[in-house]
Every structure is written in structure tokens, then in C-alpha cells.
XYZ file of C-alpha atoms in Angstrom:
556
model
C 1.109 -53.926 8.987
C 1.346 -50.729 7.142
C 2.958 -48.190 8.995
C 0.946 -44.625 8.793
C 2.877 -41.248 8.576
C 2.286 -38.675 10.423
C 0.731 -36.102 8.119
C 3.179 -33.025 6.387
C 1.767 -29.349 5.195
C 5.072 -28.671 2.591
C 5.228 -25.186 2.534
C 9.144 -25.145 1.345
C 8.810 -26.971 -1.720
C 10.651 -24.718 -4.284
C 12.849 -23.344 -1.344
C 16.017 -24.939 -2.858
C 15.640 -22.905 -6.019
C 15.817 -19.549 -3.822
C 18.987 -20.422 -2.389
C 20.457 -20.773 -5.834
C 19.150 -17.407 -6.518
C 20.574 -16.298 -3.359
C 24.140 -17.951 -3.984
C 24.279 -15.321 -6.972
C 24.262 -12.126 -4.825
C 27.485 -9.710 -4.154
C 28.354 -10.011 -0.395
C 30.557 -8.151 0.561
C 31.400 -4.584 2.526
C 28.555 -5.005 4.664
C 25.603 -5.778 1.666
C 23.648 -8.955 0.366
C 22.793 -7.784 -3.396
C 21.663 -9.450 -6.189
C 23.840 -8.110 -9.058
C 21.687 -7.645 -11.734
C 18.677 -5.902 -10.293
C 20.446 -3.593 -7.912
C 23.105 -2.408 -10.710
C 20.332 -1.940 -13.429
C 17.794 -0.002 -11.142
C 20.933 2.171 -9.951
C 21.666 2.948 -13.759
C 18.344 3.513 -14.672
C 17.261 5.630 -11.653
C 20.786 7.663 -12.485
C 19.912 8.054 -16.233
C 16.201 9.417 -15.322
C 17.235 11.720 -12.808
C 19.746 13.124 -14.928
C 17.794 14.126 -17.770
C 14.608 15.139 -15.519
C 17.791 17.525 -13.964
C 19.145 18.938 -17.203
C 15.367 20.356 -18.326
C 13.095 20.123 -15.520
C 10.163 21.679 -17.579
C 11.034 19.737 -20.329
C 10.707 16.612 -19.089
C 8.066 16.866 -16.908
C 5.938 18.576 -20.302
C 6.273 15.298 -22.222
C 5.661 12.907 -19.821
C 2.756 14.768 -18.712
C 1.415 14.331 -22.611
C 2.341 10.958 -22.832
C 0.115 10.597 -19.372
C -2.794 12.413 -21.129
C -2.690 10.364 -24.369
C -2.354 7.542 -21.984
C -4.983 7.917 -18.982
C -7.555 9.804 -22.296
C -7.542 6.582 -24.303
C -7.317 3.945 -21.986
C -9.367 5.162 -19.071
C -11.739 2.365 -20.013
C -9.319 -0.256 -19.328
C -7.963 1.173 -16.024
C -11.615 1.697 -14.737
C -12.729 -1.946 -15.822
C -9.177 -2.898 -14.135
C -9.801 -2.030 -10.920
C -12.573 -3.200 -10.520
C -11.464 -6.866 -11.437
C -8.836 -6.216 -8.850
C -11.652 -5.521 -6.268
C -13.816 -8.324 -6.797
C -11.098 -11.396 -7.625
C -10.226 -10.812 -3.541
C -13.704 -10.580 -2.737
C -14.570 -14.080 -4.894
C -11.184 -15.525 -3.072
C -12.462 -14.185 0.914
C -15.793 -15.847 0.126
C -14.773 -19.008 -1.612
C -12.825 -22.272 -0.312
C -9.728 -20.536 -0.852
C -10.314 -18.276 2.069
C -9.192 -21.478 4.227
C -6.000 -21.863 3.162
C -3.642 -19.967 5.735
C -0.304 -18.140 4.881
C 2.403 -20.343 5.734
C 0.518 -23.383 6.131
C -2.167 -25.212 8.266
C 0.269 -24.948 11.253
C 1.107 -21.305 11.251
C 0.801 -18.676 14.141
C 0.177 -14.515 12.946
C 4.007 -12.928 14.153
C 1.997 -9.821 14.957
C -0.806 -8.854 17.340
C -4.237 -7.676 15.667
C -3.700 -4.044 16.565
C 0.115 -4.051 15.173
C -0.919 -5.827 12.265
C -3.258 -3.380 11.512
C -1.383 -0.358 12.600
C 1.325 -1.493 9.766
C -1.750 -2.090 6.990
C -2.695 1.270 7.278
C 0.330 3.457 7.673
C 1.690 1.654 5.235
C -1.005 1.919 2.558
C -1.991 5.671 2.312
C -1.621 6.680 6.113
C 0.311 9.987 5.033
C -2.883 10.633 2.013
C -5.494 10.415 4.053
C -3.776 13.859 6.328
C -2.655 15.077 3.098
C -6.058 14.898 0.926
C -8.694 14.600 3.869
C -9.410 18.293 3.611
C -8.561 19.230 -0.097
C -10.637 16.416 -2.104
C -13.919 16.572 -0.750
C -13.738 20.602 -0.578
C -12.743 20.490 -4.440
C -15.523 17.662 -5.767
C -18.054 19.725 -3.539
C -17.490 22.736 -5.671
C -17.083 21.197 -9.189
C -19.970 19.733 -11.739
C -19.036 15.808 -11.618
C -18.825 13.822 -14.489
C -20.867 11.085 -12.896
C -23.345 12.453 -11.937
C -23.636 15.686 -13.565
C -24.603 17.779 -10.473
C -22.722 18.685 -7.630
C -23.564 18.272 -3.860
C -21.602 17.549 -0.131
C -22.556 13.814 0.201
C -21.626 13.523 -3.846
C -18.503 15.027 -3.052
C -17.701 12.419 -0.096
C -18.883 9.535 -1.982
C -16.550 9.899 -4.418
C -13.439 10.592 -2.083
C -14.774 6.862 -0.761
C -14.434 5.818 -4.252
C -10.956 6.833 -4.556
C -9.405 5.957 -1.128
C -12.178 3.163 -0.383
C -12.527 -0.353 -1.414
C -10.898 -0.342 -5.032
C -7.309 0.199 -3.653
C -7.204 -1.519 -0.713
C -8.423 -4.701 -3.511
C -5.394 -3.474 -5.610
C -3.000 -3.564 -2.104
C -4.485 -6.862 -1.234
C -4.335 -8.831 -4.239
C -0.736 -8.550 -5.172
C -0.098 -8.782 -0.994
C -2.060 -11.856 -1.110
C -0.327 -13.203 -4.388
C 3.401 -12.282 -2.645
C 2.733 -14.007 0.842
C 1.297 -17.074 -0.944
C 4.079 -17.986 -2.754
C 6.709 -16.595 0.069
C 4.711 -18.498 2.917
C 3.399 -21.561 1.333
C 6.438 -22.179 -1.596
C 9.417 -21.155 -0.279
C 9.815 -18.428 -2.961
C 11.916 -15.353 -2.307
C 10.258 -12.252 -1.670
C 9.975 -10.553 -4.360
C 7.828 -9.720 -7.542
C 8.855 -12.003 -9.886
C 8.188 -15.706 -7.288
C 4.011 -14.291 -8.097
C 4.924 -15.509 -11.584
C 6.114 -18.607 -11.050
C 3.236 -21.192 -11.704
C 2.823 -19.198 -15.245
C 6.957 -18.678 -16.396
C 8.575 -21.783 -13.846
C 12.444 -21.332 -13.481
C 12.359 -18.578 -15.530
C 11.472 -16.187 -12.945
C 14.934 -16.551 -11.504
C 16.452 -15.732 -15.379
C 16.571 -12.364 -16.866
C 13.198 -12.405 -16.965
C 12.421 -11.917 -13.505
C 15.148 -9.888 -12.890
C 13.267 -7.446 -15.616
C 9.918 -7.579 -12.881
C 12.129 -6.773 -9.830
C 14.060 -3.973 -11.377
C 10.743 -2.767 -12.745
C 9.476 -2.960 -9.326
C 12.728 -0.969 -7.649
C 12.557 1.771 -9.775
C 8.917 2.385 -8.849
C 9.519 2.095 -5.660
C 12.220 4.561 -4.635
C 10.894 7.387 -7.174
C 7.428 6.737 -5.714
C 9.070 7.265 -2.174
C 11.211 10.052 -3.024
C 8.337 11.865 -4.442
C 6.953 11.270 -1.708
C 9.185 12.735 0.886
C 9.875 15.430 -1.483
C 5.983 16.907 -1.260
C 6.093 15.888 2.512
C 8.543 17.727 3.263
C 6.433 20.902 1.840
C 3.486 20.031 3.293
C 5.547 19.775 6.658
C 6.906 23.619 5.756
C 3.105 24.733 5.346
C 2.659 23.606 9.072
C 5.778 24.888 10.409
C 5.017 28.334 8.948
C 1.715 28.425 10.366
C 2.682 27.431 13.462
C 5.261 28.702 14.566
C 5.957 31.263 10.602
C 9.070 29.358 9.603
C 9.719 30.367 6.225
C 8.873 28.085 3.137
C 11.399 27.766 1.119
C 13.841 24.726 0.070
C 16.491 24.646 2.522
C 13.513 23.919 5.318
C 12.226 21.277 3.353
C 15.761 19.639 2.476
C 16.169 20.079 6.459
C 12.945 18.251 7.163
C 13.827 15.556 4.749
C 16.914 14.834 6.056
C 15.769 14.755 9.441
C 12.614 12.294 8.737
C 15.700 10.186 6.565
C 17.731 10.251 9.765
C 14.540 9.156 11.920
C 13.563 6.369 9.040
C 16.910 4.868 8.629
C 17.121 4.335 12.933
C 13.659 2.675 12.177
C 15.063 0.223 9.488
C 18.156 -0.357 11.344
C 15.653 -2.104 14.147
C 13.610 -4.092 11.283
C 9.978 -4.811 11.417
C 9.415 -6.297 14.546
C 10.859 -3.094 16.509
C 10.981 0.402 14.883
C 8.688 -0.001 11.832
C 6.204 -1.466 14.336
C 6.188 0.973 17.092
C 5.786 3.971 14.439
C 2.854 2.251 12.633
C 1.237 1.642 16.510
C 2.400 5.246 17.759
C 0.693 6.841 14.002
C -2.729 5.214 14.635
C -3.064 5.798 17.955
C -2.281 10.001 17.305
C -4.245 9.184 14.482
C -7.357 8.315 16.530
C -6.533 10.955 18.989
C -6.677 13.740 16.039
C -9.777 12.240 14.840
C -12.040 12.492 17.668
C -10.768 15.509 18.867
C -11.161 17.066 15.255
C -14.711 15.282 15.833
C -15.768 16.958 18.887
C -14.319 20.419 17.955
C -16.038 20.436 14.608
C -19.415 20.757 13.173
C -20.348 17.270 14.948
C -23.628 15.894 14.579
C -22.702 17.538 10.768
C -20.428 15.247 10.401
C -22.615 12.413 11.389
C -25.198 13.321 9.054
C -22.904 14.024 6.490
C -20.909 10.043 6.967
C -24.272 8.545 7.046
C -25.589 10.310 3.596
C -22.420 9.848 1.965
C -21.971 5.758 2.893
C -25.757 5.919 1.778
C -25.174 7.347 -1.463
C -21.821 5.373 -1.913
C -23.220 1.832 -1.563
C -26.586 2.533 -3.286
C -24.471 3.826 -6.893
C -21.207 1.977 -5.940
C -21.244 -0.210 -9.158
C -22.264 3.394 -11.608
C -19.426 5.145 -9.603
C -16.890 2.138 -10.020
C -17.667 2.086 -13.371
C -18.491 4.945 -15.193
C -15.421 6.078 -17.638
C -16.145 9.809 -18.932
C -16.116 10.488 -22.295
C -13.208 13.289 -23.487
C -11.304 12.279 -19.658
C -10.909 15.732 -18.733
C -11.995 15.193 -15.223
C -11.374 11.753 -14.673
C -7.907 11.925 -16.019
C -7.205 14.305 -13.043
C -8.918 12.396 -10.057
C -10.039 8.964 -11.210
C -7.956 7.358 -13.041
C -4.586 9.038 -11.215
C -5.853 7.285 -8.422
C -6.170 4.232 -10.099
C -2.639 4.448 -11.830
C -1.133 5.541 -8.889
C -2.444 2.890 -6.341
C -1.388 0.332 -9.001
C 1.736 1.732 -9.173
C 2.316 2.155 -5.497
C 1.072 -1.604 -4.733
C 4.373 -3.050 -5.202
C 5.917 -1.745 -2.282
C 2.597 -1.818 -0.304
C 2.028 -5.209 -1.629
C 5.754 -6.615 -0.241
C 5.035 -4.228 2.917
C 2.385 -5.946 3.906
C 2.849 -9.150 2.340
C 6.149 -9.531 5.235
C 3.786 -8.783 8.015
C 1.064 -11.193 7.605
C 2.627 -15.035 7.653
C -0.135 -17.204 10.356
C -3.165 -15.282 8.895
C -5.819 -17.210 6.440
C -6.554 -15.751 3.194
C -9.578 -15.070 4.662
C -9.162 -13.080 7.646
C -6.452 -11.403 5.073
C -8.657 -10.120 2.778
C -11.198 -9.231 5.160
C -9.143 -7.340 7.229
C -7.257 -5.359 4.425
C -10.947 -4.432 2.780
C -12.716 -3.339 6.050
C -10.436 -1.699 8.844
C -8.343 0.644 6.320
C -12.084 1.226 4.437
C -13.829 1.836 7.154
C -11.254 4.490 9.099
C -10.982 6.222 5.425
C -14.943 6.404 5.547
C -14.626 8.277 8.612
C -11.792 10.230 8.145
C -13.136 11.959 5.168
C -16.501 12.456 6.832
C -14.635 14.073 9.833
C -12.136 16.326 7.828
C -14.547 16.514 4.826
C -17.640 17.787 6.366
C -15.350 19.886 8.713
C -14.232 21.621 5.832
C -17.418 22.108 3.761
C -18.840 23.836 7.070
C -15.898 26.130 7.476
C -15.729 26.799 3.701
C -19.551 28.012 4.043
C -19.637 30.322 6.963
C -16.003 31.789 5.661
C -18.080 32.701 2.437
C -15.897 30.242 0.062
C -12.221 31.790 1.912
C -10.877 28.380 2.995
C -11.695 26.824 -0.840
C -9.718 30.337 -2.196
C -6.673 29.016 0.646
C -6.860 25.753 -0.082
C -6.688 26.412 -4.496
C -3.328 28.543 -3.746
C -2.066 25.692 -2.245
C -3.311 22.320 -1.627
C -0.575 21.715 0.937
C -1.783 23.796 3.772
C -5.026 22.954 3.207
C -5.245 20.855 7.178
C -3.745 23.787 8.755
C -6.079 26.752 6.679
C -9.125 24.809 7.808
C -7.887 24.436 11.902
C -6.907 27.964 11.699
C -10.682 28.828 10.434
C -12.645 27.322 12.768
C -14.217 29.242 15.659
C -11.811 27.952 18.669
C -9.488 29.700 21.166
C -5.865 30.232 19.517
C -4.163 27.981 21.688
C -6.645 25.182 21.017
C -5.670 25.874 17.372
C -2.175 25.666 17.973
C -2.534 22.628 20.110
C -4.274 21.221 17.150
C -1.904 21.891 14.216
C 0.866 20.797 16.544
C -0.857 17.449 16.693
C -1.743 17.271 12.974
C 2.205 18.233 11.963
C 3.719 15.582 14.485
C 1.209 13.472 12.346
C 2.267 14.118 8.903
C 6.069 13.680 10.379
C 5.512 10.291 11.746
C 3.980 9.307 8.460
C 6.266 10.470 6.291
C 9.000 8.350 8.828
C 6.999 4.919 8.104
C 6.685 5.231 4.855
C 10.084 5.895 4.168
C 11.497 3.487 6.686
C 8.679 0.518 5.055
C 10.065 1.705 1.708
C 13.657 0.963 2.513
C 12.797 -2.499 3.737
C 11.048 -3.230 0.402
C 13.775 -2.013 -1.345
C 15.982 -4.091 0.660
C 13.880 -7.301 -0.061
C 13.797 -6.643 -3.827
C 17.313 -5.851 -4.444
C 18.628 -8.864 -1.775
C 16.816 -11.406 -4.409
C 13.988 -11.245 -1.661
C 15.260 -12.262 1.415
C 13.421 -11.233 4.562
C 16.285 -10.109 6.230
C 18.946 -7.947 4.766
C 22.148 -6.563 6.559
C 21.905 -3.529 8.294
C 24.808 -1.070 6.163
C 21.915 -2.501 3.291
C 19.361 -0.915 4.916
C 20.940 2.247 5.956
C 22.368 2.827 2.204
C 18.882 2.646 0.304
C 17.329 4.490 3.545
C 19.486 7.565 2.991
C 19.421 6.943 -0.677
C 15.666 7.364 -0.461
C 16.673 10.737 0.705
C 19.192 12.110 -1.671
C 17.151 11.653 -4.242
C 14.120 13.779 -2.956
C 16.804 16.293 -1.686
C 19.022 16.058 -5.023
C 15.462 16.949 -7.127
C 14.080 19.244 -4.523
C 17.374 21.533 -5.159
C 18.510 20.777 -8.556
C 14.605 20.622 -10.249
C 12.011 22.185 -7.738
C 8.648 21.257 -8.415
C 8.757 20.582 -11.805
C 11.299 17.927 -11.022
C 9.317 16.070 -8.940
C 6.486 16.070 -10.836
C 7.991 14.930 -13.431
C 9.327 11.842 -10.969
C 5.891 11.342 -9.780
C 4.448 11.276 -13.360
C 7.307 8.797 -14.150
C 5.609 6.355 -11.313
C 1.722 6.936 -12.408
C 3.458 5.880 -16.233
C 4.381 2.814 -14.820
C 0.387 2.047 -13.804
C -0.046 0.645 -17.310
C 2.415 -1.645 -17.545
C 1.593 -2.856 -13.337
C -1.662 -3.369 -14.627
C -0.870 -5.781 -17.356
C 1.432 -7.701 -14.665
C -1.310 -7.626 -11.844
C -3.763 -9.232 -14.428
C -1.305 -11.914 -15.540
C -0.698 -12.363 -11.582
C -3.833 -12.997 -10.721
C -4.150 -16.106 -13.000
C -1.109 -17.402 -11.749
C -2.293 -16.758 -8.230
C -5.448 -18.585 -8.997
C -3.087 -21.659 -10.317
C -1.180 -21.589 -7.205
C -3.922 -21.590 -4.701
C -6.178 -24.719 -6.403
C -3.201 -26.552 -6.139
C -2.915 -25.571 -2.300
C -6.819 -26.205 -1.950
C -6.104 -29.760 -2.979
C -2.730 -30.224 -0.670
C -5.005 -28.613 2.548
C -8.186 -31.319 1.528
C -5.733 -34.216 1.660
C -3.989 -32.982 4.743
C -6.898 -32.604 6.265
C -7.945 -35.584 5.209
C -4.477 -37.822 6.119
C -4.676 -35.805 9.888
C -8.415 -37.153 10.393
C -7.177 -40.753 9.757
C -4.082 -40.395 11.623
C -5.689 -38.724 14.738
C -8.739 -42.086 14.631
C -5.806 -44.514 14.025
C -3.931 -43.003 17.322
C -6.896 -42.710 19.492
C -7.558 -46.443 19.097
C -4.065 -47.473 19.453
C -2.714 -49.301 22.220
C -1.106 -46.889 25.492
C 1.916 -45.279 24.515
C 3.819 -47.581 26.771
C 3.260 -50.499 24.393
C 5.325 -51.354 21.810
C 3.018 -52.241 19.334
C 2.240 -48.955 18.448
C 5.343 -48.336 17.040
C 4.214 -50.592 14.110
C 1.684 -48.543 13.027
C 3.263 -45.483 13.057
C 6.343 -43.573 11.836
């Protein structure tokens, strides 16, 4: 008699390859590094900041053109872009490939709903939404869109939703999606270049992929640095109007060496301790800020002013998405940055959130990453954005003048304009500065682990003098421009990143098809392990007892 096997998910196929990656990494003093891509993004990082130090102004002039000539001619292709990137998920959620589960039929979710989440979105633009929650909606409610040639409130909201709603969190979960699938379910390392594989084979783990992951780096750790860099200012803003502590550098290099400190005790503990308790600790002040901000504000404005602006959003979502203005002198500055800069953010987010999210089906993936995030952006920008348009009116236009001089105290210039006792208003900003702090930690300590990932070949787990040397390398840089270039320096760096949103785009469009290869192959595995389990589970059932021999004929 034939014996029947008891049916096996692989999920590990291509796993020996990785460890002959692996066997090629430096290991020694305390660090796990692949040679190639950590010594080439350390050049290259060195070489950039250098000349962005020599001429500030310089650089940041030209690269500022090239963004112009880039972002004016080809705002067509970034608009039609991302919207691809939105609706290849949405054809994946709703399709058969939303059954297929991250790490196989078998696997269990390592975090709870409410941490999983709580990573998503402090990970993904936790630190924007306190940053730009007041300043976006107050600028598009004051300026003649494009779009829609007019101007109005619920305008104004609906296209903050455009820009922090659906069309990232597509970008964040396709190339998430793309790097689980092939950690989870091939035994890939991970890192960019294993969402290749199905399209370039072995030679993801040649020069070639080494190329994507150094690409990937470099992105990465100026995208973070310019990011502590204009946290650390926005930080000042609330100091000084808290408690007037001067803004000036040596604060901010003080701040950002204290949130480096904070984030590199965070990566020392890895995901499952420090990075997790932040992300849980930022939502939950997060929510508190919100409702309180709710209840102190214009209230049943706000409600009136979510429920017009989700209105108007989803009846002219597909003219919003995509409309691409003729001449770009608009779009260039809200639009398609946003798109660029998303793009070239999702990388990091994309590995972030891609390590936290083994046991979940693409489904609930998708799903998850395109509602919760959406949905608390929705009402964050109602809350803060409707707050502001009220306070802007009955100031007589004084909190848009405030917010125009500088964008960066634009939270704390609305708080301290609302009608509310002082030390309610203190109580406030306190709240909204620990905020912005805690932030600013995540993202630096999820930046470090990325880093770590890329430049260990993609292992999950990477020594800890690893993670404390590109945690605190995170923050020389920001520190080193901060000093050295000022603001022109890093925005030069952070024009340097939204550059790299063309060439992202061209990979995330070559990933997808390779995704799509990778999954109808899994599709087929899942059908015939479904399948082989069905038979297997009838053939037991009518077996003889387990104490009889026999049985052990018929199975293996």
C-alpha cells in the first residue's frame, strides 16, 4: 500500500542561498556586516556630506533645480505611479492572493493587534501627522488649488487626505508586502534586493543586488538624519514656548543627542521590547492629545468639518488622485513631494514593517495598513485642521501670519491661540512636545534596525555594538549638518532623498511584477496543500485506532 505523507508548506526553499550570502559578511569587533554594501554606503554618504559641507547653498541650489526639472516634467508619471501603487494592493486584498499568509499556512502573528498597529503607524508618518496636522490644511485653505480652481475648508482637508491618506499607506504596503513575502515564505534575507529575485535569480546576491541595498542605505540614514535634524527644531519651537528656551543650534544638537541616546537604548532591546513599548506608549498619548484637542476645540466644527471633507474626498477621489497640473508650480511643492518622498521613505518603512508582520495573511495585511493608519490621519487632520481654520478666523488671519514665519511652531501658535486658561495651554503643549519627542525616538530607533538589516545582508537580528554604531551614526550626521551647514544643509540632504523617488519608483514598478510572479506560484503551493491536508485528514479519520499497527502502513 502506498504510504501517504503528511502534507509540508516549504517556506525555506531558497534559505540555503542566504546563508551563503551571510558567510560573506565581516564579523568581527562586535559587528555582522556585509562588506560591500556597508563600505560603499559609508563612502558615498561621506562623499555627499562633504561637498553638501564645503557650499551649503551651493549644493542645495542645484539639486533643488535638478528637483524642479525633475518633479515639472515628470509629474505625470509620479501621479499615474501612485496610483498603480494604490490599487495593485487593493486588486491583491480582494483577490485569491489575499489567502496566502506570511510565513506560511501554519504561522501565528508575533505581535498583538494593538502593538502591531502601534508600530504601523509610528513607524509610517507618526512624527508628520504632529508636524503638518496644523500647517497643511491652514495653507491649502488659503491658496487657489490647482484642482479645483477655488479654495474652501473641506477642499483644503480633502486634499491633506490625499496626501497622508490612502496613496502612501499603498506605497508603504506594497513594497512591505513584497519584503515579508519573500522573507516569510522563501527564506530570503531581509533586504531590498530578495523582492527581485523571481525577475534577476542568483543575481540578487551579485553586485547587482548589492547596488539595490546600498541604494536603499543611503536613503535611509539621510532620510532619518533629516529627519532628526528638523525635529530637533520643531522640538526648540516647543521648548521656547513653553518654558522660552532659546532657539538656536546648540539646543537642537542637545535635543538630538538626547533623542539618539533614548533611540539607541531602544535598539539595544530590539523589536519585541523597546521599539514596541514606544510605538504602544506614542499611540496611546497620541489618542489622549486627540480627544482632548477634540473636546477643547471648536467640536461639533470639527465634526462637520471631517464629515464634509471625507464627503468631498471620496466623491472626487479618482480627479484628485489624478489630476497632474500643467506648468507644476503648485503641485511640485505639495503633490508630487509627497509622492517622491513617501516613495523614497518606503524602504525603511517597507523593511519596518515588513519585520513586524510574519503570521498575518496578505489580506488582513493590506487591510489593516490601508484602513487604521487612513482612518486616524482622517481624523487627525479634521481635529487639528478645523481647529486651526477656527482659530485662524476669529484671530483675523494672526495664526496663518505665525504659522508662514515658521511652519515649525505652527502646533504650539495654534494651542497658545485658543480661548483656554494658561495652564490648560501649558498642560497642552507639554503633552504635544513629549509627543513629537517620542516620535522622533521611534523613528530613529526603527531606522537603526533597518539599517542594521540592510547592511547585515538582511538578517533579522544583528549584534548589539551594530546597532548602537548606526544608532549614534544616525545622529552625527544630523548634528555634523545641523552645525557645519544649517538649514541649507539639510535641505539639501532632504532634497538628496526626494531625488532618489525617481529611481524607487522605477524599482517599485519592476517589484511589483516580480511580486505578482512570486505569489501565483504560492497560490498554487497553498491549493495543493490544501488539497494534500484534505486527503490526509479523510485518510486518518478512517484509519484504524492509533494503537494498531496497520496504520503505520499508510502513513509516514
Amino acid at each position: 500500500m502506498k504510504k501517504i505523507k503528511k502534507p509540508i508548506f516549504e517556506i525555506n526553499k531558497l534559505k540555503h542561498k542566504t546563508k551563503k550570502l551571510h558567510e560573506r559578511n565581516f564579523n568581527k569587533f562586535g559587528f555582522d556586516l556585509h562588506p560591500s554594501v556597508s563600505v560603499v554606503s559609508a563612502l558615498l554618504m561621506l562623499i555627499f556630506i562633504g561637498i553638501t559641507l564645503l557650499n551649503p547653498k551651493a549644493t542645495n541650489m542645484f539639486l533643488m533645480g535638478l528637483q524642479e526639472k525633475i518633479t515639472g516634467n515628470l509629474n505625470w508619471f509620479f501621479v499615474l505611479s501612485a496610483n498603480i501603487f494604490l490599487l495593485f494592493p487593493i486588486f491583491l486584498m480582494v483577490s485569491k492572493f489575499g489567502e496566502i499568509r506570511l510565513g506560511g499556512p501554519k504561522a501565528k502573528p508575533e505581535f498583538s493587534n494593538f502593538a502591531w498597529y502601534s508600530m504601523l503607524i509610528s513607524a509610517g508618518m507618526g512624527i508628520g501627522l504632529v508636524f503638518f496636522g496644523v500647517a497643511e490644511p491652514l495653507f491649502h485653505a488659503n491658496t487657489i488649488l490647482p484642482h479645483t480652481n477655488s479654495t474652501s475648508q473641506t477642499q483644503a482637508l480633502a486634499t491633506s487626505f490625499l496626501h497622508w491618506g490612502l496613496h502612501p499607506w499603498g506605497i508603504y504596503s506594497l513594497i512591505s508586502l513584497a519584503l515579508a513575502f519573500f522573507t516569510y515564505n522563501r527564506g530570503l534575507p531581509l533586504s531590498l534586493r530578495s523582492v527581485f529575485y523571481p525577475v534577476l535569480k542568483d543575481r540578487v546576491f551579485g553586485k547587482i543586488g548589492d547596488i539595490i541595498d546600498i541604494t536603499a542605505v543611503v536613503s535611509c540614514l539621510f532620510g532619518l538624519a533629516t529627519s532628526l535634524g528638523y525635529g530637533a527644531q520643531q522640538i526648540n519651537s516647543g521648548l521656547n514656548y513653553l518654558f522660552n528656551i532659546p532657539q538656536n543650534t546648540t539646543v537642537q544638537v542637545i535635543i538630538i543627542t538626547l533623542i539618539t541616546l533614548v533611540a539607541t537604548l531602544s535598539v539595544v532591546s530590539g523589536v519585541g521590547k523597546g521599539v514596541k513599548i514606544l510605538s504602544e506608549l506614542n499611540i496611546k498619548i497620541a489618542g489622549i492629545f486627540l480627544i482632548v484637542m477634540l473636546f477643547l476645540g471648536p467640536t461639533l466644527f470639527i465634526f462637520r468639518s471631517f464629515g464634509n471633507s471625507i464627503g468631498y474626498y471620496l466623491n472626487h477621489f479618482f480627479e484628485l488622485s489624478f489630476f497632474s497640473e500643467n506648468g507644476n508650480s503648485w503641485q511640485g511643492s505639495w503633490t508630487i513631494f509627497y509622492w517622491t518622498w513617501w516613495i523614497s521613505w518606503s524602504p525603511f518603512v517597507g523593511m519596518f514593517i515588513a519585520r513586524v508582520s510574519k503570521g498575518r495573511t496578505i489580506r488582513e495585511f493590506i487591510f489593516a495598513i490601508l484602513i487604521i493608519p487612513v482612518l486616524l490621519s482622517f481624523i487627525w487632520f479634521s481635529t487639528f485642521g478645523a481647529t486651526a481654520f477656527y482659530q485662524n478666523m476669529i484671530t483675523g488671519g494672526e495664526l496663518l501670519e505665525m504659522v508662514k514665519s515658521d511652519t515649525s511652531t505652527a502646533l504650539f501658535a495654534m494651542i497658545q491661540s485658543m480661548d483656554i486658561p494658561n495652564v490648560v495651554k501649558t498642560i497642552v503643549s507639554i503633552i504635544g512636545t513629549f509627543l513629537v519627542i517620542s516620535f522622533f525616538v521611534t523613528s530613529s530607533d526603527s531606522g537603526s534596525l533597518v539599517v542594521d538589516n540592510l547592511t547585515s545582508g538582511g538578517k533579522l537580528e544583528s549584534p548589539i555594538p551594530q546597532r548602537i554604531f548606526w544608532a549614534l551614526t544616525e545622529g552625527a550626521i544630523a548634528v555634523s549638518l545641523l552645525v557645519s551647514g544649517g538649514n541649507e544643509a539639510l535641505n539639501a540632504l532632504q532634497t538628496g532623498v526626494i531625488l532618489s523617488g525617481l529611481p524607487f519608483t522605477i524599482i517599485l514598478l519592476i517589484m511589483m511584477y516580480s511580486l505578482y510572479l512570486g505569489l501565483k506560484t504560492d497560490l498554487h503551493k497553498l491549493k495543493e496543500y490544501r488539497e494534500e491536508s484534505l486527503i490526509f485528514d479523510i485518510v486518518t479519520t478512517q484509519l484504524p485506532s492509533n494503537n494498531d499497527s496497520s496504520s503505520e502502513d499508510y502513513l509516514k
